[in-house]
């Protein structure tokens, strides 16, 4: 900027007095011009015009440079020795070399190091690598309190109210029905501040089990037995079952068999010693609700039967895959025999569902086909075909389980044929009928094994018999 001014002045020479930036005095406005002289050794001499001109040009250039410093900061402008402005290379605003992002002191003092050792700025917690120790309490602090030295800070969990209790505990119980781990349930409940709602845990678990399967009721009885003494007391159990007896009229609306089921839960609880033996006796003559009386009578009968040899600890039975395979095979055979006597496909479907072994339905298909091969007459043939078709259409037996059942028969047909000579012919007929009914596909039908027929002398074998082929 100063270079441009000097070039313009050289092209258009003006008087030195006209370069002043100050306001005009009264004499100057009237046209009176005073000559500025300098005094040297008591003698007044005229000041050289060139020195005044250079001084004013330098001062004007400096003022313009300082004026634009805020806008041009970061562009590298500097001032040369003779007062000329020298423009350095342009720097982008985000460049770390720019003044806007430079953390070095701008006062010109110091050694040029970053302020605060590089730890200054918004959102900075300190220089890299700095480790903060425990802050010592200043005794001279006016806010110092002697009691704060012995303070212990703990996380406080607010107790659950009735509105949030059901929303929090219900998912825990439903998830327990899937994995069956009582330890995990105890840990999750231990993280909650149940407070006066502890007795609501057994009540909620039993209420959910009433609408579930027999295996889930068995898991519920185990859960109550494991929680009692660990986080629930006998008093909590008695309070929970007392509330269940009071709410039986409402539970019957959703579960008609609720009184009998609650009675079985009470009998199992007495057997597991989480209810006192005198619990049932304490209600004699004090119950007005017929549903509550039915539940208590059911529990009393079961306990008397337990003295006679009934295993109350196996009251609900073992559900699903927890039972041994031999027991499942016996129950499948019993189911098929009952169906052949009654002919009720709906009842057979219900019994098969109650077994809760969808992964074991291939055994049901296998035993049904073997029963057809070992039977005499067409009655068993038609009834089993009707049953398999009904279970196939109702999606109780899946494609995979049906295929595995037929494939197992294909593999064992050679051994079955030892006891049943016409097993191959009966199997081919049953497979064809099953394909016609849509139970199996064409590929599975084509896999059906067939027994080779013997060829006799009359067929031109020269008196030799052909070996059997399977």
Coordinates of N, CA and C in Angstrom, one line a residue, residues 231-454:
X231 N -33.6 -63.9 48.1 CA -34.0 -62.5 48.1 C -35.5 -62.3 48.6
X232 N -36.1 -63.5 48.8 CA -37.5 -63.4 49.2 C -37.6 -64.2 50.5
X233 N -38.5 -63.8 51.4 CA -38.7 -64.5 52.7 C -40.0 -65.3 52.6
X234 N -40.2 -66.2 53.7 CA -41.4 -67.0 53.8 C -42.6 -66.0 53.9
X235 N -42.4 -64.9 54.6 CA -43.5 -64.0 54.7 C -43.9 -63.4 53.3
X236 N -42.9 -63.1 52.5 CA -43.3 -62.7 51.1 C -44.0 -63.7 50.3
X237 N -43.7 -65.0 50.5 CA -44.4 -66.1 49.8 C -45.8 -66.2 50.2
X238 N -46.0 -66.1 51.5 CA -47.4 -66.2 52.1 C -48.2 -65.0 51.6
X239 N -47.6 -63.9 51.6 CA -48.4 -62.7 51.1 C -48.7 -62.8 49.6
X240 N -47.8 -63.3 48.8 CA -48.1 -63.5 47.4 C -49.2 -64.4 47.1
X241 N -49.2 -65.6 47.8 CA -50.3 -66.6 47.5 C -51.6 -66.1 48.1
X242 N -51.6 -65.3 49.2 CA -52.8 -64.7 49.7 C -53.4 -63.8 48.7
X243 N -52.6 -63.0 48.0 CA -53.1 -62.1 47.0 C -53.7 -62.9 45.8
X244 N -53.0 -64.0 45.5 CA -53.5 -64.8 44.4 C -54.9 -65.4 44.7
X245 N -55.1 -65.9 45.9 CA -56.4 -66.4 46.3 C -57.5 -65.3 46.2
X246 N -57.1 -64.1 46.6 CA -58.1 -63.0 46.5 C -58.4 -62.6 45.1
X247 N -57.5 -62.7 44.1 CA -57.7 -62.3 42.7 C -58.1 -63.5 41.8
X248 N -58.4 -64.6 42.4 CA -58.9 -65.8 41.6 C -60.1 -65.5 40.8
X249 N -61.1 -64.7 41.3 CA -62.3 -64.4 40.5 C -61.9 -63.7 39.2
X250 N -60.9 -62.9 39.2 CA -60.5 -62.2 38.0 C -59.6 -63.1 37.1
X251 N -58.8 -64.0 37.7 CA -58.0 -64.9 36.9 C -58.8 -65.9 36.2
X252 N -59.9 -66.3 36.8 CA -60.8 -67.3 36.2 C -61.3 -66.8 34.8
X253 N -61.5 -65.5 34.7 CA -62.0 -65.0 33.4 C -61.1 -65.3 32.2
X254 N -59.8 -65.3 32.5 CA -58.8 -65.6 31.4 C -58.4 -67.0 31.4
X255 N -58.4 -67.7 32.6 CA -57.9 -69.1 32.7 C -59.0 -69.8 33.5
X256 N -59.9 -70.5 32.9 CA -61.0 -71.2 33.6 C -60.4 -72.2 34.6
X257 N -59.3 -72.8 34.4 CA -58.8 -73.8 35.3 C -57.8 -73.2 36.3
X258 N -57.9 -71.9 36.6 CA -57.0 -71.2 37.5 C -57.1 -71.7 38.9
X259 N -58.3 -72.0 39.5 CA -58.3 -72.6 40.9 C -57.5 -73.8 41.1
X260 N -57.6 -74.8 40.1 CA -56.9 -76.1 40.2 C -55.4 -75.8 40.1
X261 N -55.0 -74.9 39.2 CA -53.6 -74.7 38.9 C -53.0 -74.0 40.1
X262 N -53.7 -73.0 40.7 CA -53.2 -72.3 41.9 C -53.0 -73.3 43.1
X263 N -54.0 -74.2 43.2 CA -53.9 -75.2 44.2 C -52.7 -76.1 44.0
X264 N -52.4 -76.4 42.8 CA -51.1 -77.2 42.5 C -49.9 -76.4 42.9
X265 N -49.9 -75.1 42.6 CA -48.7 -74.3 43.0 C -48.6 -74.3 44.5
X266 N -49.7 -74.2 45.2 CA -49.6 -74.2 46.7 C -49.1 -75.5 47.2
X267 N -49.6 -76.6 46.7 CA -49.1 -77.9 47.1 C -47.6 -78.1 46.8
X268 N -47.2 -77.6 45.6 CA -45.7 -77.7 45.3 C -44.9 -76.8 46.2
X269 N -45.4 -75.6 46.6 CA -44.7 -74.7 47.5 C -44.6 -75.3 48.8
X270 N -45.6 -76.0 49.3 CA -45.5 -76.6 50.6 C -44.5 -77.8 50.6
X271 N -44.5 -78.5 49.5 CA -43.5 -79.6 49.3 C -42.1 -79.1 49.2
X272 N -41.9 -77.9 48.6 CA -40.5 -77.3 48.5 C -40.2 -76.5 49.8
X273 N -41.1 -76.5 50.8 CA -40.8 -75.8 52.1 C -40.6 -74.3 51.9
X274 N -41.3 -73.7 51.0 CA -41.3 -72.3 50.9 C -42.6 -71.7 51.4
X275 N -43.6 -72.6 51.8 CA -44.8 -72.3 52.6 C -44.8 -73.2 53.7
X276 N -45.4 -72.8 54.8 CA -45.4 -73.6 56.0 C -46.5 -74.7 55.9
X277 N -46.3 -75.8 56.6 CA -47.3 -76.9 56.5 C -48.7 -76.5 57.0
X278 N -48.7 -75.5 57.9 CA -50.0 -75.1 58.4 C -50.6 -74.0 57.6
X279 N -50.1 -73.7 56.4 CA -50.6 -72.6 55.6 C -52.1 -72.9 55.2
X280 N -52.3 -74.1 54.7 CA -53.7 -74.5 54.3 C -54.6 -74.5 55.5
X281 N -54.2 -75.0 56.6 CA -55.1 -75.2 57.8 C -55.5 -73.8 58.3
X282 N -54.7 -72.8 58.1 CA -55.0 -71.5 58.6 C -56.2 -70.8 57.9
X283 N -56.6 -71.4 56.7 CA -57.7 -70.8 56.0 C -59.0 -71.5 56.2
X284 N -59.0 -72.5 57.0 CA -60.3 -73.3 57.3 C -61.3 -72.4 58.0
X285 N -62.5 -72.3 57.3 CA -63.6 -71.5 57.9 C -63.4 -70.1 57.7
X286 N -62.4 -69.6 56.9 CA -62.2 -68.2 56.8 C -62.3 -67.7 55.3
X287 N -62.7 -68.6 54.4 CA -62.7 -68.3 53.0 C -64.2 -68.3 52.5
X288 N -64.5 -67.2 51.9 CA -65.9 -67.1 51.4 C -66.0 -67.3 49.9
X289 N -64.9 -67.1 49.2 CA -64.8 -67.2 47.7 C -64.8 -68.7 47.3
X290 N -65.7 -69.1 46.4 CA -65.7 -70.5 46.0 C -64.4 -70.9 45.2
X291 N -63.9 -70.0 44.5 CA -62.7 -70.3 43.7 C -61.5 -70.5 44.7
X292 N -61.4 -69.7 45.7 CA -60.3 -69.9 46.7 C -60.5 -71.2 47.4
X293 N -61.7 -71.6 47.8 CA -61.9 -72.9 48.5 C -61.5 -74.0 47.5
X294 N -61.9 -73.9 46.3 CA -61.5 -75.0 45.3 C -60.0 -75.1 45.2
X295 N -59.2 -74.0 45.2 CA -57.8 -74.1 45.2 C -57.2 -74.7 46.4
X296 N -57.7 -74.3 47.6 CA -57.2 -74.9 48.8 C -57.5 -76.4 48.9
X297 N -58.7 -76.7 48.5 CA -59.1 -78.2 48.5 C -58.2 -79.0 47.6
X298 N -57.9 -78.4 46.4 CA -57.0 -79.1 45.5 C -55.6 -79.3 46.1
X299 N -55.1 -78.3 46.8 CA -53.8 -78.4 47.4 C -53.8 -79.4 48.5
X300 N -54.9 -79.4 49.3 CA -54.9 -80.4 50.4 C -55.0 -81.8 49.9
X301 N -55.8 -82.1 48.8 CA -55.8 -83.4 48.3 C -54.5 -83.9 47.7
X302 N -53.8 -83.0 47.0 CA -52.5 -83.4 46.5 C -51.5 -83.7 47.6
X303 N -51.5 -83.0 48.7 CA -50.6 -83.2 49.8 C -50.9 -84.6 50.5
X304 N -52.2 -84.9 50.6 CA -52.6 -86.2 51.1 C -52.1 -87.3 50.2
X305 N -52.3 -87.1 48.9 CA -51.8 -88.1 47.9 C -50.3 -88.2 47.9
X306 N -49.6 -87.1 48.3 CA -48.2 -87.2 48.4 C -47.7 -88.1 49.5
X307 N -48.5 -88.1 50.5 CA -48.1 -89.1 51.6 C -48.3 -90.5 51.2
X308 N -49.2 -90.7 50.2 CA -49.4 -92.1 49.7 C -48.5 -92.5 48.6
X309 N -47.6 -91.6 48.2 CA -46.6 -92.1 47.2 C -46.5 -91.2 46.0
X310 N -47.4 -90.2 45.9 CA -47.4 -89.3 44.7 C -46.2 -88.4 44.8
X311 N -45.5 -88.2 43.7 CA -44.4 -87.3 43.7 C -44.8 -85.9 43.3
X312 N -45.0 -85.1 44.3 CA -45.4 -83.7 44.0 C -44.4 -82.9 43.4
X313 N -43.1 -83.2 43.6 CA -42.0 -82.5 42.9 C -42.0 -82.7 41.4
X314 N -42.8 -83.7 40.9 CA -42.9 -83.9 39.5 C -44.4 -83.6 39.1
X315 N -45.0 -82.7 39.8 CA -46.4 -82.4 39.6 C -46.7 -82.0 38.2
X316 N -45.9 -81.1 37.7 CA -46.1 -80.5 36.3 C -45.5 -81.4 35.2
X317 N -44.7 -82.3 35.6 CA -44.0 -83.1 34.6 C -42.8 -82.4 34.0
X318 N -42.1 -83.1 33.2 CA -40.9 -82.5 32.5 C -41.3 -82.1 31.1
X319 N -41.0 -80.9 30.8 CA -41.5 -80.4 29.5 C -40.4 -80.5 28.4
X320 N -40.9 -80.7 27.2 CA -40.1 -80.7 26.0 C -38.9 -81.6 26.0
X321 N -37.7 -81.1 25.6 CA -36.6 -81.9 25.5 C -35.9 -82.3 26.8
X322 N -36.5 -81.9 27.9 CA -35.9 -82.3 29.2 C -36.2 -83.7 29.5
X323 N -37.1 -84.3 28.9 CA -37.5 -85.7 29.1 C -36.5 -86.6 28.4
X324 N -36.3 -87.8 28.9 CA -35.4 -88.8 28.1 C -36.1 -89.3 26.8
X325 N -35.3 -89.7 25.9 CA -35.8 -90.1 24.6 C -36.7 -91.4 24.7
X326 N -36.3 -92.3 25.6 CA -37.1 -93.5 25.7 C -38.5 -93.2 26.2
X327 N -38.6 -92.2 27.1 CA -39.9 -91.8 27.6 C -40.8 -91.1 26.5
X328 N -40.1 -90.3 25.7 CA -40.8 -89.7 24.6 C -41.4 -90.7 23.6
X329 N -40.6 -91.7 23.3 CA -41.0 -92.8 22.4 C -42.2 -93.5 23.0
X330 N -42.2 -93.8 24.3 CA -43.4 -94.5 24.9 C -44.6 -93.6 24.8
X331 N -44.5 -92.3 25.0 CA -45.6 -91.4 25.0 C -46.2 -91.3 23.5
X332 N -45.3 -91.3 22.5 CA -45.7 -91.2 21.1 C -46.5 -92.5 20.8
X333 N -46.0 -93.7 21.2 CA -46.7 -94.9 20.9 C -48.1 -94.9 21.6
X334 N -48.1 -94.4 22.8 CA -49.4 -94.4 23.6 C -50.4 -93.5 22.9
X335 N -49.9 -92.4 22.4 CA -50.7 -91.4 21.6 C -51.3 -92.0 20.4
X336 N -50.5 -92.8 19.6 CA -51.0 -93.4 18.4 C -52.0 -94.5 18.7
X337 N -51.8 -95.3 19.8 CA -52.8 -96.3 20.1 C -54.1 -95.7 20.6
X338 N -54.0 -94.6 21.3 CA -55.3 -94.0 21.7 C -56.0 -93.4 20.5
X339 N -55.3 -92.9 19.6 CA -56.0 -92.4 18.4 C -56.6 -93.5 17.6
X340 N -56.0 -94.7 17.5 CA -56.6 -95.8 16.7 C -57.8 -96.3 17.4
X341 N -57.9 -96.1 18.7 CA -59.1 -96.5 19.4 C -60.3 -95.5 19.3
X342 N -59.9 -94.2 19.4 CA -60.9 -93.1 19.4 C -61.2 -92.6 18.0
X343 N -60.1 -92.4 17.2 CA -60.3 -91.9 15.8 C -60.5 -90.4 15.8
X344 N -60.2 -89.7 17.0 CA -60.3 -88.2 17.1 C -59.0 -87.6 16.7
X345 N -58.9 -87.0 15.5 CA -57.7 -86.3 15.1 C -57.4 -85.1 15.8
X346 N -58.5 -84.4 16.3 CA -58.3 -83.1 17.0 C -57.6 -83.4 18.4
X347 N -58.1 -84.4 19.0 CA -57.5 -84.8 20.3 C -56.0 -85.3 20.1
X348 N -55.8 -86.0 19.0 CA -54.4 -86.4 18.8 C -53.5 -85.2 18.5
X349 N -54.0 -84.2 17.8 CA -53.2 -83.0 17.6 C -52.9 -82.3 18.9
X350 N -53.9 -82.2 19.8 CA -53.7 -81.5 21.1 C -52.7 -82.2 21.9
X351 N -52.7 -83.6 21.9 CA -51.8 -84.3 22.7 C -50.3 -84.2 22.2
X352 N -50.3 -84.1 20.8 CA -48.9 -84.0 20.2 C -48.4 -82.6 20.5
X353 N -49.2 -81.6 20.5 CA -48.7 -80.2 20.9 C -48.3 -80.2 22.4
X354 N -49.0 -80.9 23.2 CA -48.6 -80.8 24.6 C -47.3 -81.5 24.9
X355 N -46.8 -82.4 24.0 CA -45.5 -83.0 24.2 C -44.4 -81.9 24.2
X356 N -44.6 -80.8 23.4 CA -43.7 -79.7 23.3 C -42.3 -80.2 22.8
X357 N -42.4 -81.1 21.8 CA -41.1 -81.6 21.2 C -41.2 -81.4 19.7
X358 N -41.3 -80.2 19.1 CA -41.4 -80.1 17.6 C -40.2 -80.7 16.9
X359 N -39.1 -80.7 17.6 CA -37.9 -81.3 16.9 C -37.9 -82.8 16.9
X360 N -38.9 -83.4 17.6 CA -39.0 -84.9 17.7 C -40.2 -85.4 17.0
X361 N -40.8 -84.6 16.1 CA -42.0 -85.1 15.4 C -41.6 -86.1 14.3
X362 N -40.4 -86.2 13.9 CA -40.0 -87.2 13.0 C -40.2 -88.6 13.6
X363 N -40.0 -88.7 14.9 CA -40.2 -90.0 15.6 C -41.7 -90.4 15.5
X364 N -42.6 -89.4 15.6 CA -44.0 -89.6 15.5 C -44.4 -90.2 14.1
X365 N -43.8 -89.6 13.0 CA -44.0 -90.1 11.7 C -43.5 -91.5 11.5
X366 N -42.3 -91.7 12.0 CA -41.7 -93.0 11.9 C -42.5 -94.1 12.6
X367 N -42.9 -93.9 13.8 CA -43.7 -94.9 14.6 C -45.1 -95.1 13.9
X368 N -45.7 -94.0 13.3 CA -47.0 -94.2 12.7 C -46.8 -95.1 11.4
X369 N -45.8 -94.9 10.6 CA -45.6 -95.7 9.4 C -45.3 -97.2 9.8
X370 N -44.5 -97.4 10.8 CA -44.1 -98.7 11.2 C -45.4 -99.4 11.8
X371 N -46.3 -98.7 12.4 CA -47.5 -99.3 12.9 C -48.4 -99.7 11.8
X372 N -48.4 -99.0 10.6 CA -49.1 -99.4 9.4 C -48.6 -100.6 8.9
X373 N -47.2 -100.7 8.8 CA -46.6 -101.9 8.2 C -46.8 -103.2 9.1
X374 N -46.9 -103.0 10.4 CA -47.1 -104.2 11.2 C -48.6 -104.5 11.5
X375 N -49.5 -103.7 11.0 CA -50.9 -103.9 11.2 C -51.5 -104.9 10.2
X376 N -52.7 -105.3 10.5 CA -53.4 -106.2 9.5 C -54.7 -105.5 9.2
X377 N -55.0 -105.4 7.9 CA -56.2 -104.8 7.5 C -56.0 -103.4 7.0
X378 N -57.0 -102.8 6.4 CA -56.9 -101.4 5.9 C -57.3 -100.3 6.8
X379 N -57.9 -100.7 8.0 CA -58.3 -99.7 8.9 C -57.2 -98.8 9.4
X380 N -56.1 -99.4 9.9 CA -55.0 -98.7 10.4 C -54.3 -97.9 9.3
X381 N -54.3 -98.5 8.1 CA -53.7 -97.8 6.9 C -54.4 -96.5 6.7
X382 N -55.7 -96.5 6.6 CA -56.5 -95.3 6.3 C -56.5 -94.3 7.5
X383 N -56.6 -94.8 8.7 CA -56.6 -93.8 9.8 C -55.2 -93.1 10.0
X384 N -54.1 -93.8 9.8 CA -52.8 -93.1 9.9 C -52.6 -92.2 8.8
X385 N -53.1 -92.5 7.6 CA -53.0 -91.6 6.5 C -53.8 -90.4 6.7
X386 N -55.0 -90.5 7.3 CA -55.8 -89.4 7.6 C -55.2 -88.5 8.7
X387 N -54.6 -89.1 9.7 CA -53.9 -88.3 10.7 C -52.8 -87.5 10.2
X388 N -51.9 -88.2 9.4 CA -50.7 -87.5 8.9 C -51.2 -86.3 8.0
X389 N -52.2 -86.5 7.2 CA -52.7 -85.5 6.3 C -53.2 -84.3 7.2
X390 N -54.0 -84.6 8.2 CA -54.5 -83.5 9.1 C -53.4 -82.7 9.8
X391 N -52.4 -83.4 10.3 CA -51.3 -82.8 11.0 C -50.4 -82.0 10.0
X392 N -50.4 -82.5 8.7 CA -49.6 -81.7 7.7 C -50.4 -80.4 7.3
X393 N -51.7 -80.5 7.1 CA -52.4 -79.3 6.8 C -52.5 -78.3 7.9
X394 N -52.5 -78.7 9.1 CA -52.5 -77.8 10.3 C -51.1 -77.3 10.6
X395 N -50.1 -77.7 9.9 CA -48.7 -77.3 10.1 C -48.1 -77.7 11.4
X396 N -48.7 -78.7 12.1 CA -48.1 -79.2 13.3 C -46.8 -79.9 13.0
X397 N -46.8 -80.7 11.9 CA -45.6 -81.4 11.5 C -45.0 -80.7 10.3
X398 N -43.8 -80.2 10.3 CA -43.2 -79.4 9.3 C -42.7 -80.3 8.1
X399 N -42.3 -79.7 7.1 CA -41.8 -80.4 5.9 C -40.5 -81.2 6.3
X400 N -39.6 -80.6 7.0 CA -38.4 -81.3 7.4 C -38.6 -82.5 8.3
X401 N -39.5 -82.4 9.3 CA -39.8 -83.5 10.1 C -40.5 -84.6 9.4
X402 N -41.4 -84.3 8.5 CA -42.1 -85.3 7.7 C -41.1 -86.1 6.8
X403 N -40.2 -85.3 6.2 CA -39.2 -86.0 5.3 C -38.3 -86.9 6.1
X404 N -37.8 -86.4 7.3 CA -36.9 -87.2 8.1 C -37.6 -88.5 8.6
X405 N -38.9 -88.4 8.9 CA -39.6 -89.6 9.3 C -39.7 -90.7 8.2
X406 N -40.0 -90.2 7.0 CA -40.1 -91.2 5.8 C -38.7 -91.8 5.5
X407 N -37.7 -90.9 5.6 CA -36.3 -91.4 5.3 C -35.8 -92.4 6.3
X408 N -36.2 -92.2 7.6 CA -35.8 -93.2 8.6 C -36.5 -94.6 8.3
X409 N -37.7 -94.6 7.8 CA -38.4 -95.8 7.4 C -37.7 -96.5 6.2
X410 N -37.3 -95.6 5.3 CA -36.5 -96.2 4.1 C -35.2 -96.9 4.5
X411 N -34.6 -96.3 5.5 CA -33.3 -96.9 6.0 C -33.5 -98.2 6.7
X412 N -34.6 -98.3 7.5 CA -34.8 -99.5 8.3 C -35.7 -100.5 7.7
X413 N -36.1 -100.3 6.4 CA -37.1 -101.3 5.8 C -36.6 -102.7 5.7
X414 N -35.2 -102.8 5.6 CA -34.7 -104.1 5.4 C -34.8 -104.9 6.7
X415 N -34.6 -104.3 7.9 CA -34.8 -104.9 9.2 C -36.3 -105.2 9.5
X416 N -37.1 -104.2 9.1 CA -38.6 -104.4 9.3 C -39.1 -105.6 8.4
X417 N -38.5 -105.8 7.3 CA -39.0 -106.8 6.4 C -38.7 -108.2 7.0
X418 N -37.8 -108.3 7.9 CA -37.5 -109.6 8.5 C -38.7 -110.1 9.3
X419 N -39.4 -109.1 10.0 CA -40.5 -109.5 10.8 C -41.8 -109.4 10.0
X420 N -41.8 -108.5 9.0 CA -43.0 -108.3 8.2 C -42.6 -108.6 6.7
X421 N -42.9 -109.8 6.2 CA -42.4 -110.2 4.9 C -43.0 -109.2 3.8
X422 N -44.2 -108.7 3.9 CA -44.8 -107.9 2.9 C -44.6 -106.4 3.1
X423 N -43.5 -106.1 3.9 CA -43.3 -104.7 4.3 C -43.0 -103.8 3.1
X424 N -42.3 -104.3 2.1 CA -41.9 -103.5 0.9 C -43.2 -103.1 0.1
X425 N -44.1 -104.1 -0.1 CA -45.3 -103.8 -0.9 C -46.2 -102.8 -0.1
X426 N -46.3 -103.0 1.2 CA -47.1 -102.1 2.0 C -46.5 -100.7 2.0
X427 N -45.2 -100.6 2.1 CA -44.6 -99.3 2.1 C -44.8 -98.6 0.8
X428 N -44.7 -99.3 -0.4 CA -44.9 -98.6 -1.6 C -46.3 -98.1 -1.8
X429 N -47.3 -98.9 -1.3 CA -48.7 -98.4 -1.3 C -48.9 -97.2 -0.5
X430 N -48.3 -97.2 0.7 CA -48.5 -96.1 1.7 C -47.8 -94.8 1.1
X431 N -46.6 -95.0 0.5 CA -45.9 -93.8 -0.1 C -46.7 -93.3 -1.3
X432 N -47.3 -94.1 -2.1 CA -48.1 -93.6 -3.2 C -49.3 -92.9 -2.7
X433 N -50.0 -93.4 -1.7 CA -51.2 -92.7 -1.2 C -50.8 -91.4 -0.5
X434 N -49.6 -91.4 0.1 CA -49.2 -90.1 0.8 C -48.9 -89.1 -0.3
X435 N -48.3 -89.5 -1.4 CA -48.0 -88.5 -2.5 C -49.3 -88.0 -3.1
X436 N -50.3 -88.9 -3.2 CA -51.6 -88.5 -3.8 C -52.3 -87.5 -2.9
X437 N -52.1 -87.7 -1.5 CA -52.7 -86.8 -0.6 C -52.0 -85.5 -0.4
X438 N -50.8 -85.4 -1.0 CA -50.0 -84.1 -0.9 C -49.1 -84.1 0.3
X439 N -49.0 -85.2 1.0 CA -48.1 -85.2 2.2 C -46.6 -85.1 1.9
X440 N -46.2 -85.8 0.9 CA -44.8 -85.8 0.4 C -44.7 -85.4 -1.0
X441 N -43.5 -85.0 -1.4 CA -43.3 -84.6 -2.8 C -42.9 -85.8 -3.7
X442 N -42.7 -85.5 -5.0 CA -42.3 -86.5 -5.9 C -40.9 -87.1 -5.7
X443 N -40.1 -86.2 -5.3 CA -38.7 -86.6 -5.0 C -38.6 -87.6 -3.9
X444 N -39.3 -87.3 -2.8 CA -39.3 -88.3 -1.7 C -40.0 -89.6 -2.0
X445 N -41.0 -89.5 -2.9 CA -41.7 -90.7 -3.3 C -40.7 -91.6 -4.2
X446 N -39.9 -91.0 -5.0 CA -39.0 -91.8 -5.9 C -37.9 -92.4 -5.1
X447 N -37.6 -91.9 -3.9 CA -36.6 -92.5 -3.1 C -37.0 -93.8 -2.3
X448 N -38.3 -94.1 -2.5 CA -38.8 -95.3 -1.8 C -38.1 -96.5 -2.3
X449 N -37.6 -97.4 -1.4 CA -36.9 -98.6 -1.9 C -37.9 -99.7 -2.3
X450 N -37.5 -100.5 -3.2 CA -38.4 -101.6 -3.7 C -37.5 -102.9 -3.7
X451 N -38.2 -104.0 -3.4 CA -37.5 -105.3 -3.4 C -37.6 -105.9 -4.7
X452 N -36.4 -106.5 -5.2 CA -36.4 -107.2 -6.5 C -37.2 -108.5 -6.4
X453 N -37.8 -108.9 -7.5 CA -38.6 -110.1 -7.6 C -37.7 -111.3 -8.1
X454 N -38.0 -112.4 -7.5 CA -37.2 -113.6 -8.0 C -37.7 -114.1 -9.4

